[in-house]
PDB file of C-alpha atoms in Angstrom:
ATOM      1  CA  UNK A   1       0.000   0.000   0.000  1.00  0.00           C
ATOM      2  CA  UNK A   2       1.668   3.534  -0.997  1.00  0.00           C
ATOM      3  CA  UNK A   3       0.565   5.972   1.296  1.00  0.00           C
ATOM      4  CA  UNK A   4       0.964  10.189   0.505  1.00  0.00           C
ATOM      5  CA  UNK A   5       3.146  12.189   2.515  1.00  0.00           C
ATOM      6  CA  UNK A   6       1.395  14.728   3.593  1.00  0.00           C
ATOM      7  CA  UNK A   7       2.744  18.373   5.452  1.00  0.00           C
ATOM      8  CA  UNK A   8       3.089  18.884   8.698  1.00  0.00           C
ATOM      9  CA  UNK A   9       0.704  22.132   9.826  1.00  0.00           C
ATOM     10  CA  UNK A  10       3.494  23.133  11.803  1.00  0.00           C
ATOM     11  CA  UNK A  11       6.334  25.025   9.993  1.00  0.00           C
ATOM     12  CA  UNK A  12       9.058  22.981   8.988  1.00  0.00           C
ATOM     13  CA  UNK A  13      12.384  22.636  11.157  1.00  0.00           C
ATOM     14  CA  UNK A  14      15.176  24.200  10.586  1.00  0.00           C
ATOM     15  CA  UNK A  15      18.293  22.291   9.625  1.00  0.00           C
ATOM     16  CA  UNK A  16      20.905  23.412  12.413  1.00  0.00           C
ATOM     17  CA  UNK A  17      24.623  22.550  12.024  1.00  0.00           C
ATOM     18  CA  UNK A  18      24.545  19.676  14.209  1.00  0.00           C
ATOM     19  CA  UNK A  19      21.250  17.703  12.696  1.00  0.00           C
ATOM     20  CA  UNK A  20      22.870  18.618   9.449  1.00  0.00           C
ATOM     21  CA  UNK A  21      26.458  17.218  10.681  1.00  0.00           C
ATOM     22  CA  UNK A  22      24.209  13.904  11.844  1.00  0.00           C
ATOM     23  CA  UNK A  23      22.702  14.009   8.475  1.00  0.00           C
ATOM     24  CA  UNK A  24      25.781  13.649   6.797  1.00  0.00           C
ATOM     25  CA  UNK A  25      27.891  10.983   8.863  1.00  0.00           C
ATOM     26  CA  UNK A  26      24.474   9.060   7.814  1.00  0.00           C
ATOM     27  CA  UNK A  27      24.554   9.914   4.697  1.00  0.00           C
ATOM     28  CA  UNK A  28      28.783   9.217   4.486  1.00  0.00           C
ATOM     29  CA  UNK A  29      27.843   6.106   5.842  1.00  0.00           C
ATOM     30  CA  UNK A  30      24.795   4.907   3.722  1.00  0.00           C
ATOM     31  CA  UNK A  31      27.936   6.208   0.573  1.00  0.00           C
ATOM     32  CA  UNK A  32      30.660   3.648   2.433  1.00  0.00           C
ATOM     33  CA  UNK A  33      27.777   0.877   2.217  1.00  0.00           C
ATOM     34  CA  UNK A  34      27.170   1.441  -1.568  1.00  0.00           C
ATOM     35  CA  UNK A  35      30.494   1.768  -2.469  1.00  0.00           C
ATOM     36  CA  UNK A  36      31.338  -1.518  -0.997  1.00  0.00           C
ATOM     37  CA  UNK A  37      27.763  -3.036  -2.142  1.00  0.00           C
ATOM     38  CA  UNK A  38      29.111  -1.797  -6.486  1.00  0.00           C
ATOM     39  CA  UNK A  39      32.717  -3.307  -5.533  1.00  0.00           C
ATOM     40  CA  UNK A  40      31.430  -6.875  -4.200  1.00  0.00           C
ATOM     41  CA  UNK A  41      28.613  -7.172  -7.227  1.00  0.00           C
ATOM     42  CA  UNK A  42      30.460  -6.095  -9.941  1.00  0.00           C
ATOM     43  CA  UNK A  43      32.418  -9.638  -8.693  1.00  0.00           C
ATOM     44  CA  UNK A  44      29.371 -11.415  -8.312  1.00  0.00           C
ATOM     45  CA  UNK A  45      27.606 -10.272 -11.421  1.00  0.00           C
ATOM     46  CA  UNK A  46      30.904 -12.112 -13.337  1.00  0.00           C
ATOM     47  CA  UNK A  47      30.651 -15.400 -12.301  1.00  0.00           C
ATOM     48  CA  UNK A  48      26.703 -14.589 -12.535  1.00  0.00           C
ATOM     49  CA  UNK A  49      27.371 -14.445 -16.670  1.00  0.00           C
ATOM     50  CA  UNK A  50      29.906 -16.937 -16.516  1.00  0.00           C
ATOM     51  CA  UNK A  51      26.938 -19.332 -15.550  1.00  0.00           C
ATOM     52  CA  UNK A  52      23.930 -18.331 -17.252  1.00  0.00           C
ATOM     53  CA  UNK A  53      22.252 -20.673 -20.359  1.00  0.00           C
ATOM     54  CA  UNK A  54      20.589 -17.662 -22.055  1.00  0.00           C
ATOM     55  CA  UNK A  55      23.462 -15.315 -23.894  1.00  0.00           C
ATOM     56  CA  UNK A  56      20.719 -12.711 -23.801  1.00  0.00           C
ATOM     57  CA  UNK A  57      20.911 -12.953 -19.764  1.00  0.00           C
ATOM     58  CA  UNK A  58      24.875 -13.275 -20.225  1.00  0.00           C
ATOM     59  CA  UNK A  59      25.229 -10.179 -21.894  1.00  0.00           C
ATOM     60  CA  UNK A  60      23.158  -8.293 -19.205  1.00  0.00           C
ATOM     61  CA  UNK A  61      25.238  -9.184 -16.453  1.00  0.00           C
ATOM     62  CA  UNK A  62      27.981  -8.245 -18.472  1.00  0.00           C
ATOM     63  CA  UNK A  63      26.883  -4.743 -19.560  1.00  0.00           C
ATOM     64  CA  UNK A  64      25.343  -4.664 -16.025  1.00  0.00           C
ATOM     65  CA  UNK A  65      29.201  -5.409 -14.668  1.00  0.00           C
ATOM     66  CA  UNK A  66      30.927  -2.323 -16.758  1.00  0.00           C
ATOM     67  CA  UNK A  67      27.826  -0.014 -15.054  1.00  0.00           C
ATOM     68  CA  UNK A  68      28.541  -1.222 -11.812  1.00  0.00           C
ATOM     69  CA  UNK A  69      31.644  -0.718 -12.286  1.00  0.00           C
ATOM     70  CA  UNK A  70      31.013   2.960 -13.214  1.00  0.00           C
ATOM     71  CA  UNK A  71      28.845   2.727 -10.539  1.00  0.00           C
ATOM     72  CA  UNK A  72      31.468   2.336  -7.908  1.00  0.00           C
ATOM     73  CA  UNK A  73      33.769   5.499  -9.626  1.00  0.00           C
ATOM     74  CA  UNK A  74      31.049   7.379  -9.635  1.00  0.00           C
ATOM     75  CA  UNK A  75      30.822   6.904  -5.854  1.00  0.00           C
ATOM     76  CA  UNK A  76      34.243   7.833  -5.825  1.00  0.00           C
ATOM     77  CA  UNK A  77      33.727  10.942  -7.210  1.00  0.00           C
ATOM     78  CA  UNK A  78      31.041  12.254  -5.184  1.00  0.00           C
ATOM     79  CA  UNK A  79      32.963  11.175  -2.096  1.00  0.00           C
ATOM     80  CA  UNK A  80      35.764  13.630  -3.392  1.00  0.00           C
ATOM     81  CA  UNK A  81      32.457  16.262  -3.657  1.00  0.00           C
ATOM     82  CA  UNK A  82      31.895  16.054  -0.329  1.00  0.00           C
ATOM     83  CA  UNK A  83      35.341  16.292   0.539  1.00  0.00           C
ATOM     84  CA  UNK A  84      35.049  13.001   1.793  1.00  0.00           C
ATOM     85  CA  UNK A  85      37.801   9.944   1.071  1.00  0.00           C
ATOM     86  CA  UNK A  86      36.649   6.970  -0.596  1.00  0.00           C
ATOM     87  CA  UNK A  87      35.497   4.250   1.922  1.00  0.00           C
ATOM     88  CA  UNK A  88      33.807   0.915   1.219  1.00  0.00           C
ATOM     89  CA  UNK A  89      31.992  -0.238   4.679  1.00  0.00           C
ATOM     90  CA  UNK A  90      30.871  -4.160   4.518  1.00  0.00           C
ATOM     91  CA  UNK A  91      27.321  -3.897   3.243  1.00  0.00           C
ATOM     92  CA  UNK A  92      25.667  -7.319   4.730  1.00  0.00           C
ATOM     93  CA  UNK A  93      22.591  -6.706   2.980  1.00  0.00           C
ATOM     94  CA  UNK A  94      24.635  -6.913  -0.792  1.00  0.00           C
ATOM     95  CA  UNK A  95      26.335  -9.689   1.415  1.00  0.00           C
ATOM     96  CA  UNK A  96      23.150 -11.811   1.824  1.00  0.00           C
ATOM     97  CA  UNK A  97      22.378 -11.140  -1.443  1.00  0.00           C
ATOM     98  CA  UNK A  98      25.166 -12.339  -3.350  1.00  0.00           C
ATOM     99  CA  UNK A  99      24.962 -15.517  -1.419  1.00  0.00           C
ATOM    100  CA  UNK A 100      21.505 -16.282  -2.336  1.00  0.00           C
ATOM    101  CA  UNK A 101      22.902 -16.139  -5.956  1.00  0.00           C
ATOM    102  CA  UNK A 102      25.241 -18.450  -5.023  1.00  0.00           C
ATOM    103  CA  UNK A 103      23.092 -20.752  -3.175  1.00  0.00           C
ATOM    104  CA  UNK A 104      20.759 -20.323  -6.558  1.00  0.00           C
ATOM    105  CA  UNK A 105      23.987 -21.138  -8.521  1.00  0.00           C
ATOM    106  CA  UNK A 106      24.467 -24.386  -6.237  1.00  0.00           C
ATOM    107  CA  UNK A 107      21.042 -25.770  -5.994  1.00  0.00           C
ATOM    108  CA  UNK A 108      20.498 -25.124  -9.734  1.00  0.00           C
ATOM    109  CA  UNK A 109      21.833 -27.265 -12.932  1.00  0.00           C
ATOM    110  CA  UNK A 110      23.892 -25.904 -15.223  1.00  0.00           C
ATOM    111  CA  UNK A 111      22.684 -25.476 -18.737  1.00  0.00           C
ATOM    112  CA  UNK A 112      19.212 -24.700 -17.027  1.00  0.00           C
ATOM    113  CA  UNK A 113      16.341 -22.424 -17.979  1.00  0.00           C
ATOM    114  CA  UNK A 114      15.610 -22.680 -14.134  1.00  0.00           C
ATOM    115  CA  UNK A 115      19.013 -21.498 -13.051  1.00  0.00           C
ATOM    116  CA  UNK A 116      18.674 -18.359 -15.296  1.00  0.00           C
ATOM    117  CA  UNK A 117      15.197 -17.712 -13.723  1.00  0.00           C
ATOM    118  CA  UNK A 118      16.684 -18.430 -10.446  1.00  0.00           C
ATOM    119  CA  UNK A 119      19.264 -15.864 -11.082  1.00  0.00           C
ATOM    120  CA  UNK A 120      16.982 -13.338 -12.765  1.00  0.00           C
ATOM    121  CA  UNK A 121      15.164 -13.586  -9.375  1.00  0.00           C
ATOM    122  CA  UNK A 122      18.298 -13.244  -7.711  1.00  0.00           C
ATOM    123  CA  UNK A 123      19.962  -9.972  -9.488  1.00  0.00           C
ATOM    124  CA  UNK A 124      16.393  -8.251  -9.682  1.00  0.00           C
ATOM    125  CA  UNK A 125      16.533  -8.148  -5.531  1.00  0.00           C
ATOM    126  CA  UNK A 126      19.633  -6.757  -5.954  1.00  0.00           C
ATOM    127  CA  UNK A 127      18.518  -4.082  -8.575  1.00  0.00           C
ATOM    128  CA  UNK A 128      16.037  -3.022  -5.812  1.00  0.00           C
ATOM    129  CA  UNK A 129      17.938  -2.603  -3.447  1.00  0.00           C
ATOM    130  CA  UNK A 130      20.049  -0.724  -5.178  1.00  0.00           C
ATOM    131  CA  UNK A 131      17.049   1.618  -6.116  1.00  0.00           C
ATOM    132  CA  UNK A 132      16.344   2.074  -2.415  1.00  0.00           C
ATOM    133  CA  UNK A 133      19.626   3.078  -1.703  1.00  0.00           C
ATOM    134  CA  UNK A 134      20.325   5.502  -4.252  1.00  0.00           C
ATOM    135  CA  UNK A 135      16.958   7.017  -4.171  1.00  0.00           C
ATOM    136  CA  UNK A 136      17.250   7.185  -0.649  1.00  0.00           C
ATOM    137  CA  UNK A 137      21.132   8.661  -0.720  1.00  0.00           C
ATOM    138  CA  UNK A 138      19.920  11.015  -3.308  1.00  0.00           C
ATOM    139  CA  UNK A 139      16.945  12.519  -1.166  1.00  0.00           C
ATOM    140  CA  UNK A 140      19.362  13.092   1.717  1.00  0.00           C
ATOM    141  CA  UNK A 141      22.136  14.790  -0.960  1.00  0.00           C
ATOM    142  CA  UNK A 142      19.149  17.217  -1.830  1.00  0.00           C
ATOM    143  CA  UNK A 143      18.113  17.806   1.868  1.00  0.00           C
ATOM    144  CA  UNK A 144      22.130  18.659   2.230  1.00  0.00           C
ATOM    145  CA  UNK A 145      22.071  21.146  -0.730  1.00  0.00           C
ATOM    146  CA  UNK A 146      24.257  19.029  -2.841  1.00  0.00           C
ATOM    147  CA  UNK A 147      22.700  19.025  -6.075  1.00  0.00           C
ATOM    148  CA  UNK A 148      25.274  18.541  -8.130  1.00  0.00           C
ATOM    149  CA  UNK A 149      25.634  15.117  -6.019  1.00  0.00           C
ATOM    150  CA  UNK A 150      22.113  14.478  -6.310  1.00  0.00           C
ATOM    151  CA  UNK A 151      22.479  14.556  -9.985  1.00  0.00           C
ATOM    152  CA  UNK A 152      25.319  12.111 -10.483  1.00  0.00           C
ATOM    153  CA  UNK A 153      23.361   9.753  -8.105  1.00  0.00           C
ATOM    154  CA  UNK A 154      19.757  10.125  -9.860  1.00  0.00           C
ATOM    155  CA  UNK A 155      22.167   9.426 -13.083  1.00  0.00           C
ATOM    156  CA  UNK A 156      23.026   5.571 -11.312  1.00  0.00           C
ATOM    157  CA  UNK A 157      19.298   5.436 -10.125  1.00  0.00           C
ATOM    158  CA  UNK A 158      17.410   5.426 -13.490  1.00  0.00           C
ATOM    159  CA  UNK A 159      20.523   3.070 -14.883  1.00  0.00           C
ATOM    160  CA  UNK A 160      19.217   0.729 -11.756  1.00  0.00           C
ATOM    161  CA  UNK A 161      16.047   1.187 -13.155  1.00  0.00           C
ATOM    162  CA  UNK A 162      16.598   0.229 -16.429  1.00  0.00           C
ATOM    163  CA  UNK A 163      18.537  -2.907 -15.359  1.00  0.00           C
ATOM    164  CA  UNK A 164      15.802  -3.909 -13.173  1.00  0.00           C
ATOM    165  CA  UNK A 165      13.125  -3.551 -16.467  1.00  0.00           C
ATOM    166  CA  UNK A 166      15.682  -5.442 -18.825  1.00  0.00           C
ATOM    167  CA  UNK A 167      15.525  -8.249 -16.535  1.00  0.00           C
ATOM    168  CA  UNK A 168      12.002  -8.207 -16.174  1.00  0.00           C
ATOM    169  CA  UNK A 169      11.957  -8.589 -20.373  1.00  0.00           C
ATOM    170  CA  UNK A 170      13.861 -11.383 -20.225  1.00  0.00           C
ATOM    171  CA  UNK A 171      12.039 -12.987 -17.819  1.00  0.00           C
ATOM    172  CA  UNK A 172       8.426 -12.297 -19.318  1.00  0.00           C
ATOM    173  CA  UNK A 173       9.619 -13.028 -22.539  1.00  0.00           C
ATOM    174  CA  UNK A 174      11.144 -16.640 -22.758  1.00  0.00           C
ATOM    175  CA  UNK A 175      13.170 -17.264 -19.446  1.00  0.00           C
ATOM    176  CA  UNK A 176      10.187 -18.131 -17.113  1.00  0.00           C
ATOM    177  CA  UNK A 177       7.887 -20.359 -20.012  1.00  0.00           C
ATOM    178  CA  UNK A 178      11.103 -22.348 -20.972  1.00  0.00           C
ATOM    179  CA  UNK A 179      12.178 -23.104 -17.406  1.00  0.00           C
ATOM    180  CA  UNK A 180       8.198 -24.087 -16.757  1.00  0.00           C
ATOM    181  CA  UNK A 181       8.943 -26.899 -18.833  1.00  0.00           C
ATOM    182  CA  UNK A 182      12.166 -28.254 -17.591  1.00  0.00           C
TER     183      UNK A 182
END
């Protein structure tokens, strides 16, 4: 269920120095969990395409790879923005999530229609939480005043997005009917 924000009918706070100093530890931190999450997957998303049937799927993991790569450098960059170092921080959500795909990759055969489905499943729970994160790390960059920021990470966002709906194609369009029959 989506509900609508709605206003407050009292006047909105003012940011002081020190919520806007807690603001962005959090959001330095949520950038340190990111950056790690686009370092770990761009490995994962490899052997992902390494061990998919459909050379459609393969060669979205692949491209997926080089934008998750970019990904990651353009995390860089807006560290250096914020006049922040670069600093991956163990994400255990990507964590959990690249071990399901393995534990998809183990408990699936190779060669399978299943396995691809499996790891379609797999990579689109990725994809969103990827879209939660940058959405969310782009609201906060806005609430900071760094727009410029906010740009570069709405840029990864609707590639997230796009990933996400690619996947989805392949899935609707032959991955799921052909691993119904297997």
């Amino acid at each position: 269920m989506i509900m609508k924000a709605t206003k407050s009918k009292t006047s909105p706070k003012k940011i002081t120095e020190s919520d806007s100093t807690k603001l962005k530890e959090l959001f330095v931190d949520g950038l340190k969990d990111i950056y790690w999450a686009e370092k770990n997957l761009a490995k994962a998303l490899t052997k992902m395409a390494k061990n998919t049937t459909s050379e459609e799927l393969k060669a979205a993991f692949e491209q997926h790879t080089t934008e998750t790569e970019q990904h990651a450098a353009r995390v860089e960059e807006i560290f250096g923005l914020i006049g922040e170092k670069a600093q991956a921080k163990k994400c255990a959500a990507m964590e959990g999530l690249i071990e399901e795909a393995n534990e998809i990759l183990e408990s699936t055969e190779k060669g399978t229609m299943v396995r691809d489905c499996g790891l379609i499943m797999a990579a689109q729970k990725v994809e969103h939480y990827e879209i939660a994160s940058y959405g969310t790390l782009r609201n906060i960059a806005r609430t900071l005043g760094h727009s410029n920021v906010a740009d570069l990470l709405q840029q990864t966002l609707d590639q997230e997005g796009e990933t996400d709906h690619k996947l989805t194609e392949l899935a609707e369009a032959y991955v799921n009917e052909e691993a119904s029959v297997e």
